[in-house]
Amino acid sequence: MMRSILAAVLAASLLGVAPQLASAADDTPPPPRQKWSFSGPFGKFDRAQVQRGFKVYREVCAVCHGLDLVSFRNLGQPGALGYSEAQVKQIASEYKIKDGPNDQGEMFEREGRPADRFPRPWANENAARVQYNAVPPDLSVMAKARTYERGFPWFIFDIFTQYQENGPDYLVALLTGYEDKAPAGVTLPPTLSYNKYFPGHAIAMPKPMEDGRVTYEDGSPQTLAQYSKDVTAFLMWTAEPHMEARKRIGFQVMIFLLVFAGLLYFVKQKVWYDVKAGRI
Amino acid sequence: MACCVDGLDDTNEGRKPVTTTSAEPTRRDFLYIATASVGAVGVAAALVPLIAAMNPDASTIAAGAPIEVDLGPIAEGQVIKVFWRGKPIFVSHRTKKEIEEARSVNLASLPDPQPDDKRVKEGKPQWQVLIGICTHLGCIPIAHSGQYNGYFCPCHGSVYDTSGRIRSGPAPTNLPLPPYEFVSDSKIRIG
Amino acid sequence: MSGHSTYQPQNAFMKWMERRLPIAGLIHSSFVAYPTPRNLNYWWTFGGILTFLLGMQIVTGIILVMHYTPHADMAFNSVEHIMRDVNYGWLLRYLHSNGASMFFVAVYIHMFRGMYYGSYKEPREVLWILGVILYLLMMATGFLGYTLPWGQMSFWGATVITNFFSAIPVVGESVVTWLWGGYSVGNPTLQRFFSLHYLLPFVIVGLVVLHVWALHVVGQNNPTGIEPKSAKDTVPFTPYATVKDAFFMMCFCVVFAWFVFYMPNYLGHADNYIPANPAVTPLHIVPEWYYLPFYAILRAIPNKLMGVVALGGSIVILAFLPWLDTSKVRSANYRPLFRQFFWIFVLVCLGLGWLGAKPAEGGYVIAARILTIYYFAHFIIILPLLGWIEKTKPLPNSISESILKEGLPAGGSGPAPTVSKH
């Protein structure tokens, strides 16, 4: 009796609340789902794709954005871009690294070495603010630092489907979500751009690239959509460089746990046999 | 023991699983042994990452890459100290007299006999490269000091000659040589 | 751990040792011969699982500390150093961060099990209160640990939680300044949080010893809620409970591994991969999922002081549960009305958790208020009243009889009802 009264009260209150819940959602559309080679329990990075993404990063993103946490040597490690040691050395040597002080007490520039990290494109945050009107965020863990709200009940299903590419999907949406003109009725502050997927829509980063901006040697389409996907895959690797090892070891651990749990189950049945049979 | 339950203490005897048929024990024993073995493998596997995490990490290994040392500025008779993998490396530009002293020693009298020419690169007896860590307990010896004007460790009084060989004191062996090679006549690469 | 031990040392050394330090006898009587009710179901394995998780958190934590730098300028990058450069560092870090979540999953199941079967009732009040203190310490440890990566959520979580204390009249501001060691959350705050995060787990270990001691004095409750009356009602802890615990622990580890290896960041928050920035608050600031119900209660109340008091009260009230529940019958299996209210209460807690993650506006606040009122009403009104008005089912005479008559409740692993006894 009391239960049904309470249930009724609860239901009524939730119903009364429902329309307000709906109005709480804002007008940002959810990013479209992409297909990623690295999703799922056996996901791996597509080497060609992350190499293309690296090219996009070097030629477009690196003008403003740093990659502070990544070293050149990381490019050649297992589960990374698939470069050889010589290629890594070559890439590193294409960068100028500030080092010092030398014996004369002066800072100097030298060729990069595999142990060096990617140099930042600006000296300090204030210099960046002067130059770009904002501090371009570091991209090292960007693919894990952005997400979008999945909402009930999707966030529960995600546990079982292992959908966790919220960050990459958002990044692709953001890179392709620029609109030349803000919709009618929206006035943008000067120096800001309109982006469909950016929370609040007014974004400090101008549209970074368009079709044909980067030349691909492997014949992949040179389109904004392709660039966005490739550079996002590269950023997923920079954010989670040991992802392939993690998923590989995870599978081994799962097999072990299932076998061990199975054995323990039979041991338990044996041990409890006499108790269950009432002999004890 | 549970104080609220009387008479339990003496009843646990015979509570072990009772064997009922003669065929069962072997199957049961096999199951127990198999389970214990799999469990042991699991524990061992779980220790791997814990132990590996205390080994040098990737950035430490990368920072231990070979270094190059320019020999040009090192005057005759001078010893410089550089660091490779966090270890002090002595690069000594020996004088003729020092080389002679090092080569005229009666090897049989040395605690750790080793000829001087095996401790330098062929044709470059003036350049000696040593790991500057006393083989006793890891202090850094002082150059140009001690009885043989070689190296003297201030911690426990080990004395090395101009070839870095142990002559007296508690250190058991000669100062070790790091891996190195001549890139050119005036440049070496250590590591 | 009272009474004499049945342990018989096998060799000369153990005999010598046993006369001087009877530790083997203590272990034997506590974890081998210790009589455990024969009808325990799998919900009773979570104590063992929690002990395992506590050990795992301490071991992984100790290795992580070897590579972590508790400094505001370096903490974020040192965590990323662990993730990138340290051998298996990513594994240890993900085990530790997801281990914290699993710890709370296990403790919530453990607590709700205690509530369902009335495990807090006489004579287990002290055992229950020790558990509430352990839970509080866990919350503190989890919160302190979450600040250590010094991401945006670390920083702003620390700011918001420490600001609870500013609600204290008169001295509030001074207390908060004292907690921070500065005029805002900064490096001194991070360093002391690190120190305390390393300390508290060992305090927890000490209290776990007391918790287990108290358990072994009064004995375990069981799904019938009636005490074992004879030797027939119990089995020795080893091998019966140990092997059952081990089996279910492995099942739990499958879930744990699922998160660690396949979706290690699902239970975390993306904003914590942005380095702490004292100039920018994240648009949507939420605590870790395990605090969400309490966060919802805090935000449901419009007054600052009362909000903090309600939040504190929602946890402290658990300590009074043994006296708020007036029913003499322990197990919900024999309390049909209580059983229904128990499940409503579980749903209310889940609802509060969901609301805690939603923005504090409009309908969400109204819903949170209703559920907050219900949360407290459950303890203050429903439980005391139920003891008077509820007509309970007849209790079996003994555990053995209950097994014979009804089999075990869902999830049980006892004998099938068809087998005959003795």
PDB file of N, CA and C in Angstrom, chain B residues 65-117:
ATOM      1  N   ALA B  65      71.662   8.175 -24.153  1.00  0.00           N
ATOM      2  CA  ALA B  65      72.208   7.997 -25.496  1.00  0.00           C
ATOM      3  C   ALA B  65      73.668   8.442 -25.510  1.00  0.00           C
ATOM      4  N   PRO B  66      74.446   7.963 -26.508  1.00  0.00           N
ATOM      5  CA  PRO B  66      75.859   8.337 -26.562  1.00  0.00           C
ATOM      6  C   PRO B  66      76.059   9.852 -26.605  1.00  0.00           C
ATOM      7  N   ILE B  67      77.162  10.317 -25.992  1.00  0.00           N
ATOM      8  CA  ILE B  67      77.500  11.741 -26.052  1.00  0.00           C
ATOM      9  C   ILE B  67      78.820  11.895 -26.789  1.00  0.00           C
ATOM     10  N   GLU B  68      79.020  13.049 -27.387  1.00  0.00           N
ATOM     11  CA  GLU B  68      80.279  13.318 -28.083  1.00  0.00           C
ATOM     12  C   GLU B  68      81.077  14.327 -27.291  1.00  0.00           C
ATOM     13  N   VAL B  69      82.397  14.091 -27.182  1.00  0.00           N
ATOM     14  CA  VAL B  69      83.259  14.998 -26.440  1.00  0.00           C
ATOM     15  C   VAL B  69      84.358  15.494 -27.376  1.00  0.00           C
ATOM     16  N   ASP B  70      84.468  16.816 -27.438  1.00  0.00           N
ATOM     17  CA  ASP B  70      85.506  17.440 -28.267  1.00  0.00           C
ATOM     18  C   ASP B  70      86.800  17.463 -27.458  1.00  0.00           C
ATOM     19  N   LEU B  71      87.862  16.818 -27.993  1.00  0.00           N
ATOM     20  CA  LEU B  71      89.106  16.710 -27.241  1.00  0.00           C
ATOM     21  C   LEU B  71      89.985  17.951 -27.422  1.00  0.00           C
ATOM     22  N   GLY B  72      89.690  18.748 -28.434  1.00  0.00           N
ATOM     23  CA  GLY B  72      90.522  19.910 -28.771  1.00  0.00           C
ATOM     24  C   GLY B  72      90.908  20.780 -27.581  1.00  0.00           C
ATOM     25  N   PRO B  73      89.933  21.207 -26.788  1.00  0.00           N
ATOM     26  CA  PRO B  73      90.269  22.158 -25.722  1.00  0.00           C
ATOM     27  C   PRO B  73      90.988  21.533 -24.526  1.00  0.00           C
ATOM     28  N   ILE B  74      91.198  20.223 -24.508  1.00  0.00           N
ATOM     29  CA  ILE B  74      91.796  19.607 -23.317  1.00  0.00           C
ATOM     30  C   ILE B  74      93.321  19.658 -23.447  1.00  0.00           C
ATOM     31  N   ALA B  75      93.971  20.447 -22.582  1.00  0.00           N
ATOM     32  CA  ALA B  75      95.418  20.637 -22.651  1.00  0.00           C
ATOM     33  C   ALA B  75      96.132  19.391 -22.142  1.00  0.00           C
ATOM     34  N   GLU B  76      97.388  19.234 -22.539  1.00  0.00           N
ATOM     35  CA  GLU B  76      98.184  18.111 -22.063  1.00  0.00           C
ATOM     36  C   GLU B  76      98.299  18.203 -20.541  1.00  0.00           C
ATOM     37  N   GLY B  77      98.081  17.084 -19.898  1.00  0.00           N
ATOM     38  CA  GLY B  77      98.152  17.070 -18.437  1.00  0.00           C
ATOM     39  C   GLY B  77      96.831  17.401 -17.768  1.00  0.00           C
ATOM     40  N   GLN B  78      95.812  17.688 -18.566  1.00  0.00           N
ATOM     41  CA  GLN B  78      94.520  18.074 -17.996  1.00  0.00           C
ATOM     42  C   GLN B  78      93.566  16.873 -17.980  1.00  0.00           C
ATOM     43  N   VAL B  79      92.722  16.840 -16.934  1.00  0.00           N
ATOM     44  CA  VAL B  79      91.675  15.815 -16.865  1.00  0.00           C
ATOM     45  C   VAL B  79      90.321  16.540 -16.803  1.00  0.00           C
ATOM     46  N   ILE B  80      89.411  16.217 -17.719  1.00  0.00           N
ATOM     47  CA  ILE B  80      88.088  16.830 -17.615  1.00  0.00           C
ATOM     48  C   ILE B  80      87.073  15.759 -17.207  1.00  0.00           C
ATOM     49  N   LYS B  81      85.972  16.250 -16.701  1.00  0.00           N
ATOM     50  CA  LYS B  81      84.925  15.355 -16.228  1.00  0.00           C
ATOM     51  C   LYS B  81      83.671  15.636 -17.047  1.00  0.00           C
ATOM     52  N   VAL B  82      83.127  14.636 -17.692  1.00  0.00           N
ATOM     53  CA  VAL B  82      81.833  14.792 -18.376  1.00  0.00           C
ATOM     54  C   VAL B  82      80.880  13.748 -17.803  1.00  0.00           C
ATOM     55  N   PHE B  83      79.573  13.939 -18.067  1.00  0.00           N
ATOM     56  CA  PHE B  83      78.610  12.982 -17.519  1.00  0.00           C
ATOM     57  C   PHE B  83      77.939  12.199 -18.630  1.00  0.00           C
ATOM     58  N   TRP B  84      77.892  10.911 -18.442  1.00  0.00           N
ATOM     59  CA  TRP B  84      77.174  10.022 -19.362  1.00  0.00           C
ATOM     60  C   TRP B  84      76.386   9.030 -18.520  1.00  0.00           C
ATOM     61  N   ARG B  85      75.089   8.963 -18.746  1.00  0.00           N
ATOM     62  CA  ARG B  85      74.169   8.144 -17.941  1.00  0.00           C
ATOM     63  C   ARG B  85      74.297   8.456 -16.451  1.00  0.00           C
ATOM     64  N   GLY B  86      74.533   9.726 -16.146  1.00  0.00           N
ATOM     65  CA  GLY B  86      74.627  10.118 -14.745  1.00  0.00           C
ATOM     66  C   GLY B  86      75.940   9.721 -14.096  1.00  0.00           C
ATOM     67  N   LYS B  87      76.855   9.146 -14.888  1.00  0.00           N
ATOM     68  CA  LYS B  87      78.139   8.757 -14.310  1.00  0.00           C
ATOM     69  C   LYS B  87      79.200   9.748 -14.741  1.00  0.00           C
ATOM     70  N   PRO B  88      80.142  10.088 -13.823  1.00  0.00           N
ATOM     71  CA  PRO B  88      81.240  10.959 -14.223  1.00  0.00           C
ATOM     72  C   PRO B  88      82.234  10.170 -15.074  1.00  0.00           C
ATOM     73  N   ILE B  89      82.596  10.750 -16.231  1.00  0.00           N
ATOM     74  CA  ILE B  89      83.596  10.133 -17.109  1.00  0.00           C
ATOM     75  C   ILE B  89      84.820  11.042 -17.095  1.00  0.00           C
ATOM     76  N   PHE B  90      85.984  10.482 -16.742  1.00  0.00           N
ATOM     77  CA  PHE B  90      87.227  11.242 -16.790  1.00  0.00           C
ATOM     78  C   PHE B  90      87.819  11.100 -18.188  1.00  0.00           C
ATOM     79  N   VAL B  91      88.124  12.252 -18.813  1.00  0.00           N
ATOM     80  CA  VAL B  91      88.877  12.229 -20.063  1.00  0.00           C
ATOM     81  C   VAL B  91      90.226  12.889 -19.764  1.00  0.00           C
ATOM     82  N   SER B  92      91.285  12.084 -19.812  1.00  0.00           N
ATOM     83  CA  SER B  92      92.601  12.549 -19.388  1.00  0.00           C
ATOM     84  C   SER B  92      93.522  12.674 -20.599  1.00  0.00           C
ATOM     85  N   HIS B  93      94.143  13.837 -20.736  1.00  0.00           N
ATOM     86  CA  HIS B  93      95.159  14.030 -21.781  1.00  0.00           C
ATOM     87  C   HIS B  93      96.505  13.840 -21.104  1.00  0.00           C
ATOM     88  N   ARG B  94      97.069  12.621 -21.218  1.00  0.00           N
ATOM     89  CA  ARG B  94      98.246  12.297 -20.414  1.00  0.00           C
ATOM     90  C   ARG B  94      99.525  12.855 -21.023  1.00  0.00           C
ATOM     91  N   THR B  95     100.474  13.203 -20.151  1.00  0.00           N
ATOM     92  CA  THR B  95     101.794  13.652 -20.617  1.00  0.00           C
ATOM     93  C   THR B  95     102.634  12.411 -20.920  1.00  0.00           C
ATOM     94  N   LYS B  96     103.740  12.645 -21.653  1.00  0.00           N
ATOM     95  CA  LYS B  96     104.672  11.554 -21.961  1.00  0.00           C
ATOM     96  C   LYS B  96     105.104  10.856 -20.676  1.00  0.00           C
ATOM     97  N   LYS B  97     105.417  11.655 -19.663  1.00  0.00           N
ATOM     98  CA  LYS B  97     105.924  11.120 -18.395  1.00  0.00           C
ATOM     99  C   LYS B  97     104.876  10.200 -17.746  1.00  0.00           C
ATOM    100  N   GLU B  98     103.626  10.633 -17.803  1.00  0.00           N
ATOM    101  CA  GLU B  98     102.561   9.829 -17.210  1.00  0.00           C
ATOM    102  C   GLU B  98     102.394   8.503 -17.949  1.00  0.00           C
ATOM    103  N   ILE B  99     102.498   8.564 -19.271  1.00  0.00           N
ATOM    104  CA  ILE B  99     102.363   7.340 -20.065  1.00  0.00           C
ATOM    105  C   ILE B  99     103.501   6.379 -19.710  1.00  0.00           C
ATOM    106  N   GLU B 100     104.714   6.951 -19.639  1.00  0.00           N
ATOM    107  CA  GLU B 100     105.864   6.113 -19.316  1.00  0.00           C
ATOM    108  C   GLU B 100     105.721   5.460 -17.953  1.00  0.00           C
ATOM    109  N   GLU B 101     105.319   6.257 -16.996  1.00  0.00           N
ATOM    110  CA  GLU B 101     105.126   5.709 -15.650  1.00  0.00           C
ATOM    111  C   GLU B 101     104.123   4.557 -15.674  1.00  0.00           C
ATOM    112  N   ALA B 102     103.061   4.766 -16.428  1.00  0.00           N
ATOM    113  CA  ALA B 102     102.012   3.755 -16.477  1.00  0.00           C
ATOM    114  C   ALA B 102     102.507   2.482 -17.142  1.00  0.00           C
ATOM    115  N   ARG B 103     103.475   2.624 -18.096  1.00  0.00           N
ATOM    116  CA  ARG B 103     103.884   1.456 -18.884  1.00  0.00           C
ATOM    117  C   ARG B 103     105.070   0.726 -18.267  1.00  0.00           C
ATOM    118  N   SER B 104     105.757   1.389 -17.325  1.00  0.00           N
ATOM    119  CA  SER B 104     106.962   0.775 -16.780  1.00  0.00           C
ATOM    120  C   SER B 104     106.690  -0.021 -15.501  1.00  0.00           C
ATOM    121  N   VAL B 105     105.405  -0.132 -15.137  1.00  0.00           N
ATOM    122  CA  VAL B 105     105.070  -0.828 -13.885  1.00  0.00           C
ATOM    123  C   VAL B 105     105.227  -2.340 -14.077  1.00  0.00           C
ATOM    124  N   ASN B 106     105.719  -3.001 -13.040  1.00  0.00           N
ATOM    125  CA  ASN B 106     105.773  -4.457 -13.047  1.00  0.00           C
ATOM    126  C   ASN B 106     104.342  -4.982 -12.824  1.00  0.00           C
ATOM    127  N   LEU B 107     103.797  -5.554 -13.891  1.00  0.00           N
ATOM    128  CA  LEU B 107     102.379  -5.967 -13.832  1.00  0.00           C
ATOM    129  C   LEU B 107     102.106  -6.943 -12.689  1.00  0.00           C
ATOM    130  N   ALA B 108     103.100  -7.787 -12.383  1.00  0.00           N
ATOM    131  CA  ALA B 108     102.894  -8.797 -11.351  1.00  0.00           C
ATOM    132  C   ALA B 108     102.654  -8.178  -9.981  1.00  0.00           C
ATOM    133  N   SER B 109     103.086  -6.929  -9.822  1.00  0.00           N
ATOM    134  CA  SER B 109     102.907  -6.287  -8.515  1.00  0.00           C
ATOM    135  C   SER B 109     101.528  -5.647  -8.365  1.00  0.00           C
ATOM    136  N   LEU B 110     100.729  -5.671  -9.423  1.00  0.00           N
ATOM    137  CA  LEU B 110      99.421  -4.988  -9.363  1.00  0.00           C
ATOM    138  C   LEU B 110      98.339  -5.904  -8.786  1.00  0.00           C
ATOM    139  N   PRO B 111      97.428  -5.342  -7.989  1.00  0.00           N
ATOM    140  CA  PRO B 111      96.311  -6.151  -7.479  1.00  0.00           C
ATOM    141  C   PRO B 111      95.409  -6.641  -8.606  1.00  0.00           C
ATOM    142  N   ASP B 112      95.273  -5.843  -9.660  1.00  0.00           N
ATOM    143  CA  ASP B 112      94.401  -6.196 -10.795  1.00  0.00           C
ATOM    144  C   ASP B 112      95.221  -5.980 -12.057  1.00  0.00           C
ATOM    145  N   PRO B 113      96.105  -6.965 -12.386  1.00  0.00           N
ATOM    146  CA  PRO B 113      97.104  -6.719 -13.441  1.00  0.00           C
ATOM    147  C   PRO B 113      96.454  -6.493 -14.798  1.00  0.00           C
ATOM    148  N   GLN B 114      96.866  -5.410 -15.449  1.00  0.00           N
ATOM    149  CA  GLN B 114      96.341  -5.090 -16.786  1.00  0.00           C
ATOM    150  C   GLN B 114      97.336  -4.126 -17.426  1.00  0.00           C
ATOM    151  N   PRO B 115      97.849  -4.445 -18.614  1.00  0.00           N
ATOM    152  CA  PRO B 115      98.812  -3.514 -19.225  1.00  0.00           C
ATOM    153  C   PRO B 115      98.131  -2.217 -19.646  1.00  0.00           C
ATOM    154  N   ASP B 116      98.901  -1.134 -19.620  1.00  0.00           N
ATOM    155  CA  ASP B 116      98.330   0.181 -19.931  1.00  0.00           C
ATOM    156  C   ASP B 116      97.782   0.241 -21.354  1.00  0.00           C
ATOM    157  N   ASP B 117      98.463  -0.434 -22.306  1.00  0.00           N
ATOM    158  CA  ASP B 117      98.003  -0.305 -23.700  1.00  0.00           C
ATOM    159  C   ASP B 117      96.669  -0.999 -23.935  1.00  0.00           C
TER     160      ASP B 117
END
